[in-house]
Short mmCIF file of C-alpha atoms in Angstrom, two decimals:
data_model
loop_
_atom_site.label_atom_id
_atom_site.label_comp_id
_atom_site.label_asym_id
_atom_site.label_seq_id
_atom_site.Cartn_x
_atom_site.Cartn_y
_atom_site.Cartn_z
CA UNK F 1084 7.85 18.58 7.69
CA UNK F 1085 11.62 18.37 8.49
CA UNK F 1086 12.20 15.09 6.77
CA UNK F 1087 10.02 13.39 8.95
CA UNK F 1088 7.90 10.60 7.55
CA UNK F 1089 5.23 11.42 10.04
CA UNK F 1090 4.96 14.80 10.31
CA UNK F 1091 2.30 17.78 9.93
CA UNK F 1092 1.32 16.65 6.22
CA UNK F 1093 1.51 13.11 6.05
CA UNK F 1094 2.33 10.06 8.71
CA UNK F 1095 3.32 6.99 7.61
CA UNK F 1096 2.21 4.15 9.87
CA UNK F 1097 3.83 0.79 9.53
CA UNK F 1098 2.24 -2.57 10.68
CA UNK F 1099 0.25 -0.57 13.06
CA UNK F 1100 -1.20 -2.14 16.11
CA UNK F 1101 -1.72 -6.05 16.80
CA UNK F 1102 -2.85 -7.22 13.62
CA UNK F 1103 -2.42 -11.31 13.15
CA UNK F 1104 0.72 -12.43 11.36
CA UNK F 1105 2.70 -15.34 10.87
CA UNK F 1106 6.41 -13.79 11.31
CA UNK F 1107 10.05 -15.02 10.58
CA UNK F 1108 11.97 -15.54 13.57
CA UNK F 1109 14.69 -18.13 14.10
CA UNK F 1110 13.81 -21.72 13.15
CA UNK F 1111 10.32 -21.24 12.73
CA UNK F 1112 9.60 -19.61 9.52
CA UNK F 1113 5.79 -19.09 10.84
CA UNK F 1114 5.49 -17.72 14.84
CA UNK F 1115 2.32 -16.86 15.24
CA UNK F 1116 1.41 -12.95 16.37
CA UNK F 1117 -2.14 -12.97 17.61
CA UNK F 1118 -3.31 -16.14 16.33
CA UNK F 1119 -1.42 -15.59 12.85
CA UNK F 1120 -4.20 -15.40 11.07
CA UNK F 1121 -7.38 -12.90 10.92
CA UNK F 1122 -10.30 -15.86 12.04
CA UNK F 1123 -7.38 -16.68 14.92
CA UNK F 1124 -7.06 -12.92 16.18
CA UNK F 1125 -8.29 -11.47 19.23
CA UNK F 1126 -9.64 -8.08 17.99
CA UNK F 1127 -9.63 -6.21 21.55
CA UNK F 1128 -5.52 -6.65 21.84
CA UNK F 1129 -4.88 -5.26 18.24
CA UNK F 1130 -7.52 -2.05 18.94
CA UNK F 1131 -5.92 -1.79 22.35
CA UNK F 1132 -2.19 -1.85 20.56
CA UNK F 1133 -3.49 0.59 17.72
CA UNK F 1134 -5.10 2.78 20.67
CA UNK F 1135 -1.27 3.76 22.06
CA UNK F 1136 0.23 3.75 18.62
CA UNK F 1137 -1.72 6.11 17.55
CA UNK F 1138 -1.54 8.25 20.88
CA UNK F 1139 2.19 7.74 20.36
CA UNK F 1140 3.11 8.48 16.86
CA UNK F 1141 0.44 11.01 16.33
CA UNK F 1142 0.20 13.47 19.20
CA UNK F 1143 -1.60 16.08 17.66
CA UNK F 1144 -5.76 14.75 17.71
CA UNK F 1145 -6.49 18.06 14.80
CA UNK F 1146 -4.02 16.48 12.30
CA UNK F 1147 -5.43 17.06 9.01
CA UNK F 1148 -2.87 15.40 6.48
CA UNK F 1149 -2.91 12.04 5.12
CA UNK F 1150 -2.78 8.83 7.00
CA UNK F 1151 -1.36 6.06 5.60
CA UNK F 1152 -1.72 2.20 6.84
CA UNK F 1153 0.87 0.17 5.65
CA UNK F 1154 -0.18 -3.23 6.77
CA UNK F 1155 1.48 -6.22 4.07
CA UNK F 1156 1.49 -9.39 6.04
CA UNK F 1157 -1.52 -10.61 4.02
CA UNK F 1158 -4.43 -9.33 1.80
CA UNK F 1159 -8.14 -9.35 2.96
CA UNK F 1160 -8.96 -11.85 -0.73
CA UNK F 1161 -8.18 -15.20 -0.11
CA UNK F 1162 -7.06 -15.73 -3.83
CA UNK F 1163 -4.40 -12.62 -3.48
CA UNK F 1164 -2.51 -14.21 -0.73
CA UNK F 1165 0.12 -15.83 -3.37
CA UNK F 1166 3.66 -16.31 -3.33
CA UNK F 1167 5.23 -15.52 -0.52
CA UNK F 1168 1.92 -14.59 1.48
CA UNK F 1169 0.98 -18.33 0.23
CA UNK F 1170 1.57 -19.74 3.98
CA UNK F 1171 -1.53 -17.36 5.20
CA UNK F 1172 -3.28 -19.67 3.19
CA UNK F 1173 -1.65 -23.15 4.09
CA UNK F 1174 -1.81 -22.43 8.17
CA UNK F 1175 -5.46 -21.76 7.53
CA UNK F 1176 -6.21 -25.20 5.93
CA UNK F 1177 -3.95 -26.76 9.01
CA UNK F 1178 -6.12 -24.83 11.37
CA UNK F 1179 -9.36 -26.12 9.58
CA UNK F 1180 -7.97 -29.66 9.54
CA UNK F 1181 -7.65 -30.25 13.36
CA UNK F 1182 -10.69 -29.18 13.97
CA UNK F 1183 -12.31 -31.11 11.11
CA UNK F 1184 -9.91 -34.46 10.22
CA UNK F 1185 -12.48 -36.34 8.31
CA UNK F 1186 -13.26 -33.21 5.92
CA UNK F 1187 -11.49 -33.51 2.32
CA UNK F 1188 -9.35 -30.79 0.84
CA UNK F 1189 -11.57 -29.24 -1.00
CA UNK F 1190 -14.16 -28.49 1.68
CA UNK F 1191 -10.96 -27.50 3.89
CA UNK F 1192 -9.96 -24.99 1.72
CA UNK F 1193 -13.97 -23.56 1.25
CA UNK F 1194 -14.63 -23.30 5.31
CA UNK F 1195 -10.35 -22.05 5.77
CA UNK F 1196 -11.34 -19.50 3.09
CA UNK F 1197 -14.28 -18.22 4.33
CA UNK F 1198 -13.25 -17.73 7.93
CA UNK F 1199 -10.30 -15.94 6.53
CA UNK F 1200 -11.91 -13.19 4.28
CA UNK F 1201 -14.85 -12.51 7.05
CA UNK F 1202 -12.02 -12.31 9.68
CA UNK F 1203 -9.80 -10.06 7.57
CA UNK F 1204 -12.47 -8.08 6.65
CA UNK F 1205 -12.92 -7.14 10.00
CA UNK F 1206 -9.70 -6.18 11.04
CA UNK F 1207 -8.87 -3.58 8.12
CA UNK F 1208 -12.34 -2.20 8.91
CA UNK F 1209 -12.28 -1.96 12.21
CA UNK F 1210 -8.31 -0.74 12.14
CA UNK F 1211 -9.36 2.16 9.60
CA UNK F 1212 -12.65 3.05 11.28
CA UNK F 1213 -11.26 3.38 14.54
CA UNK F 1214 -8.00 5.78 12.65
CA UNK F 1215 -10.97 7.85 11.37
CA UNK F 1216 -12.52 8.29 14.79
CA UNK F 1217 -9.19 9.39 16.43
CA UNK F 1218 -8.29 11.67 13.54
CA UNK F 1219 -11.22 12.79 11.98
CA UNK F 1220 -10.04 15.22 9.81
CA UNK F 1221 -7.45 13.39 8.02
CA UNK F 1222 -7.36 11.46 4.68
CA UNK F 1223 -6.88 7.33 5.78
CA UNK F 1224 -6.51 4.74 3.44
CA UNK F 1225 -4.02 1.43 3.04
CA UNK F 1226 -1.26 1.54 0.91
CA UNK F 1227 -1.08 -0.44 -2.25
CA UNK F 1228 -5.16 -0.52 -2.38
CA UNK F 1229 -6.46 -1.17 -4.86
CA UNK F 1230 -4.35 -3.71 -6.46
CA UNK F 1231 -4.08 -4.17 -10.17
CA UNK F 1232 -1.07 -6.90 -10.50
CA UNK F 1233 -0.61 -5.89 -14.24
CA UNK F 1234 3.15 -6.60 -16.04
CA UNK F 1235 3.39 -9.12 -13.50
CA UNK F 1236 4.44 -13.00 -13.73
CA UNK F 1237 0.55 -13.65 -13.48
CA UNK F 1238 -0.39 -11.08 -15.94
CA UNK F 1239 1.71 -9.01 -18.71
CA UNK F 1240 -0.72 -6.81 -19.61
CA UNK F 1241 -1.56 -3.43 -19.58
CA UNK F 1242 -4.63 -3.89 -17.69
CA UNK F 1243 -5.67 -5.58 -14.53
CA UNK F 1244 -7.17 -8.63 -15.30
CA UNK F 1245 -11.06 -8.95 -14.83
CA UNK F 1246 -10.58 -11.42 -11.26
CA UNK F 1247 -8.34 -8.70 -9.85
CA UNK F 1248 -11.51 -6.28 -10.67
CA UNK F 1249 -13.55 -8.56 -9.45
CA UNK F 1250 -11.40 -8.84 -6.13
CA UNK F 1251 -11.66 -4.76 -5.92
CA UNK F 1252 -15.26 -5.13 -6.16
CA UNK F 1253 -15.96 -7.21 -3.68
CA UNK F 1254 -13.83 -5.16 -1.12
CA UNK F 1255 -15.80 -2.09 -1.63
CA UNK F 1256 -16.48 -2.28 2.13
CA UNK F 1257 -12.99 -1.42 2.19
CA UNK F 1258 -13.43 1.88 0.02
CA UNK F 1259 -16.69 2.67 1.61
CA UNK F 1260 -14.41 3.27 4.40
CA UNK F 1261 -11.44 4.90 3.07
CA UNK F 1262 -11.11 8.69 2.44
CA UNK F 1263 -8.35 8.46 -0.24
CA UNK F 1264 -6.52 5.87 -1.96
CA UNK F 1265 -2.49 5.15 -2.13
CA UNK F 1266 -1.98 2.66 -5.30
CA UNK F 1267 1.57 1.50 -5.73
CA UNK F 1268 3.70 2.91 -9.08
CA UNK F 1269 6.72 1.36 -7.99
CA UNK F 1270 8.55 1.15 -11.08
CA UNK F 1271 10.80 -2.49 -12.33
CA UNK F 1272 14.37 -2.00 -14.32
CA UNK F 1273 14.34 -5.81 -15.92
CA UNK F 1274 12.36 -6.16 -18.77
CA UNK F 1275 10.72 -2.80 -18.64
CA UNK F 1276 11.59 0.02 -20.96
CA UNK F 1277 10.10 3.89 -20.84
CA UNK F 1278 7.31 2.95 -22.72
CA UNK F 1279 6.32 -0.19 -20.61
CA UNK F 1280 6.79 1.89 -17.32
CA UNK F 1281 3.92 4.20 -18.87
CA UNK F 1282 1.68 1.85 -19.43
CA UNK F 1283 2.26 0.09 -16.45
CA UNK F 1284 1.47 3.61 -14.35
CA UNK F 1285 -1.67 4.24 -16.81
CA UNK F 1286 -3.22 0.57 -16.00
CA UNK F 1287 -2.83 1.38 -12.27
CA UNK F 1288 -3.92 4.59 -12.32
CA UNK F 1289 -7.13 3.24 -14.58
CA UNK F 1290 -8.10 0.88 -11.82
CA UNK F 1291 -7.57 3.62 -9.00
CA UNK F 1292 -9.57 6.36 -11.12
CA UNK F 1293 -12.34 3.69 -11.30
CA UNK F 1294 -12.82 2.89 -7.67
CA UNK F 1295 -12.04 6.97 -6.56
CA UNK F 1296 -14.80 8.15 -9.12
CA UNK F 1297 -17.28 5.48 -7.24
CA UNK F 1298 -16.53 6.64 -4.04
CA UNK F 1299 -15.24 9.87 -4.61
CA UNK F 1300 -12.12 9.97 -2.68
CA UNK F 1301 -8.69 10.99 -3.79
CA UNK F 1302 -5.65 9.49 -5.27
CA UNK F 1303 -2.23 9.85 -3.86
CA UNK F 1304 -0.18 7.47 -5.64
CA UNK F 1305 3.32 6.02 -4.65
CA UNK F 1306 6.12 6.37 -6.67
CA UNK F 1307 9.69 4.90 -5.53
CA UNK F 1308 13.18 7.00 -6.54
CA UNK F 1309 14.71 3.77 -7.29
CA UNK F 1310 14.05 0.51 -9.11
CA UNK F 1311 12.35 -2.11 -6.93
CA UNK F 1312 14.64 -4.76 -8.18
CA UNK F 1313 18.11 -3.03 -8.24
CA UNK F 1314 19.81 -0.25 -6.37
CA UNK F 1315 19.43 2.02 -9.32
CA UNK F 1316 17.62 5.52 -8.83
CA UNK F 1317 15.04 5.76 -11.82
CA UNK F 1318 16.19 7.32 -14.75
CA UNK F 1319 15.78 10.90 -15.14
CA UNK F 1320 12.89 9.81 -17.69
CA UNK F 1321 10.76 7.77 -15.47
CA UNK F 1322 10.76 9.64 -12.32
CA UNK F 1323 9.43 12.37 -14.39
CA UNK F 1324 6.53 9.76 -15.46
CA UNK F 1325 6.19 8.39 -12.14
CA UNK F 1326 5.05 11.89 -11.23
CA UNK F 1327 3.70 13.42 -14.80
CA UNK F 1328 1.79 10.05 -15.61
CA UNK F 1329 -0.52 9.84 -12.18
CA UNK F 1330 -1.06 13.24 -12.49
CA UNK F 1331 -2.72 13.38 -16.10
CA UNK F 1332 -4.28 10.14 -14.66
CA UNK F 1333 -6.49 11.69 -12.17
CA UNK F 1334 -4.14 11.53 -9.71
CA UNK F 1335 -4.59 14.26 -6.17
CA UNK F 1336 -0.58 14.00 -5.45
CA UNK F 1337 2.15 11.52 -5.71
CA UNK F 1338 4.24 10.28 -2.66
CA UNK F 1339 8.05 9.22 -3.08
CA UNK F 1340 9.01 6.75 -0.21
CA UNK F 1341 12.48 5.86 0.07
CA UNK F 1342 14.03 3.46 2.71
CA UNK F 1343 16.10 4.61 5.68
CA UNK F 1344 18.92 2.02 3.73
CA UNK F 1345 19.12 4.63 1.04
CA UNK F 1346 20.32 6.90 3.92
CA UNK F 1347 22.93 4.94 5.80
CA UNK F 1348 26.36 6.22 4.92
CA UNK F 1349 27.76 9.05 3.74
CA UNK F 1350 28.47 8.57 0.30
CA UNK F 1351 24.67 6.93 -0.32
CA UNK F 1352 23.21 10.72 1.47
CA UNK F 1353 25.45 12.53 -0.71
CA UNK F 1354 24.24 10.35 -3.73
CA UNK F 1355 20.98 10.88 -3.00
CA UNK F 1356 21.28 14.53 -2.84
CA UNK F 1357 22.31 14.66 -6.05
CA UNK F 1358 19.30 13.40 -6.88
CA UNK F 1359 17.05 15.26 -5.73
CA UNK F 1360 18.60 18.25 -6.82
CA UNK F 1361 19.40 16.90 -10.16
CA UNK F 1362 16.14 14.80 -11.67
CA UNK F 1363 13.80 14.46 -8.65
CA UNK F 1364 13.88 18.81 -8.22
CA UNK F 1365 13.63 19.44 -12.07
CA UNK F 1366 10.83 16.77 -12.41
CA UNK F 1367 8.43 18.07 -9.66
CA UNK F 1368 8.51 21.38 -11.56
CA UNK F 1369 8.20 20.44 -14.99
CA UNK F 1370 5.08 18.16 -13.89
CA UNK F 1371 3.61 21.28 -12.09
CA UNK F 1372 4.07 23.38 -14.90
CA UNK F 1373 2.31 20.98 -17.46
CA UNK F 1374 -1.20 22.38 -17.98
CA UNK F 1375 -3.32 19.23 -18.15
CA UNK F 1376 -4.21 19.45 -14.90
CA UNK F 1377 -4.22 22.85 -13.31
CA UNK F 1378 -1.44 22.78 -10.68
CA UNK F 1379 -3.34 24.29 -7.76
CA UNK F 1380 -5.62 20.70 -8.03
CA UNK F 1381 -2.38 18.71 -7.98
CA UNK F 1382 -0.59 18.57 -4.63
CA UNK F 1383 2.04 17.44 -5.33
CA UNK F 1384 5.27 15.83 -3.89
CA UNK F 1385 4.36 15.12 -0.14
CA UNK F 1386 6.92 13.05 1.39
CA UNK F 1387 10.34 12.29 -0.08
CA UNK F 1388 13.00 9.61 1.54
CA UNK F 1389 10.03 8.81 3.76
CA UNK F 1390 11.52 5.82 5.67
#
């Protein structure tokens, strides 16, 4: 309600407690927060930390909306942590290798990888479960789950590929636990066309669909008003996929997040606005008009600008 990304129908909550992370700060490109990684974490500090931001951010204990835990410092698969999230992996191995010099890479990497995953594991459980005891009556889950990495670098297909599926399955102790699901749609203007964007939605949305129907939880996919790799708002044709797409999908509601940045002058509130009224407005009611999914079982549009 009232602009507010946490508010009576949905809270956002951002890198919530005192989970392990290796952060940027000045000259060191990895300072370790709570050991930096999961198997390094002290477990009682993060629940303590998640205890008051909870109390804090979420006053009212009868909330019934959605929670969402946005937690992207690293993913709970030891394979996943790529690119960028690649020094999760390499502090691990570092960590393994001064407590075991005569070991060889490979076993390094087996005993760094293991630790990791049983570690993570329990911090996403634990962080969720103790969400759901707090609140009860409202929806939890982690945003981006589960992951599908199609049209990416690694993959240009449609489809996930069958080790991401594989991944999914074996963090089913992670849906066990969730009671609704937040896959990512953000949508990519270079070398994507209406067409691709589609398909790209459908894939994700077929992964999602799979793991809700096991579990039977619901879907409330995030779209983004802009491109994730420009400053450009989606064109009037894919914001009304972003929305239309999930929704024929399976999809229980969409989410559009926006960044505070898309806020921060005049001219950029003005723009955005325009927007809303112009192609975001017009979309949400052409998608609740279309009759392949009854509009009372789609909820629609629950946050917009939520950041």
């Amino acid at each position: 309600s009232d602009g507010m990304f946490r508010g009576d129908l949905i809270s956002l909550l951002y890198d919530p407690g005192y989970f392990p992370a290796l952060l940027d700060s000045e000259g060191d490109k990895n300072e370790p927060r709570n050991g930096g990684v999961p198997q390094e974490g002290n477990m009682t500090k993060h629940i303590d930390s998640l205890r008051e931001t909870l109390y804090e951010l979420m006053p009212d204990r009868k909330f019934t909306g959605i929670g969402v835990i946005d937690f992207e410092h690293w993913r709970p698969i030891w394979r996943e942590n790529w690119g960028i999230l690649d020094k999760y992996r390499k502090y691990s191995v570092s960590m393994e290798r001064n407590r075991h010099p005569k070991m060889n890479k490979e076993e390094l990497e087996k005993k760094a990888s293991k630790r990791f995953e049983a570690a993570a594991k329990q911090f996403m459980m634990q962080t969720i479960m103790f969400a759901k005891k707090l609140f009860p009556r409202a929806s939890w889950g982690y945003y981006g789950y589960p992951f599908c990495f199609n049209y990416k670098p690694r993959n240009g297909k449609l489809s996930c590929t069958d080790e991401v599926i594989e991944d999914n399955n074996r963090s089913k102790w992670l849906f066990k636990e969730s009671t609704a699901l937040f896959p990512s749609m953000y949508l990519r203007e270079k070398n994507m066309n209406t067409q691709s964007n589609i398909q790209y939605i459908e894939g994700r949305m077929k992964e999602a669909r799979r793991i809700a129907v096991n579990y039977n939880i619901p879907i409330y996919a995030y779209a983004s008003h802009k491109y994730t790799d420009s400053d450009t708002f989606l064109s009037p044709e894919d914001l009304k996929n972003s929305l239309l797409v999930p929704k024929r999908a399976g999809a229980d509601g969409v989410i559009i997040w926006g960044a505070s940045k898309d806020l921060s002058s005049q001219e950029k509130c003005s723009s955005a606005y325009d927007y809303l009224m112009t192609v975001i407005g017009p979309a949400v009611k052409t998608v609740l008009q279309d009759t392949e999914k009854n509009e009372e079982e789609f909820q629609g549009i629950f946050n917009i600008f939520g950041r």
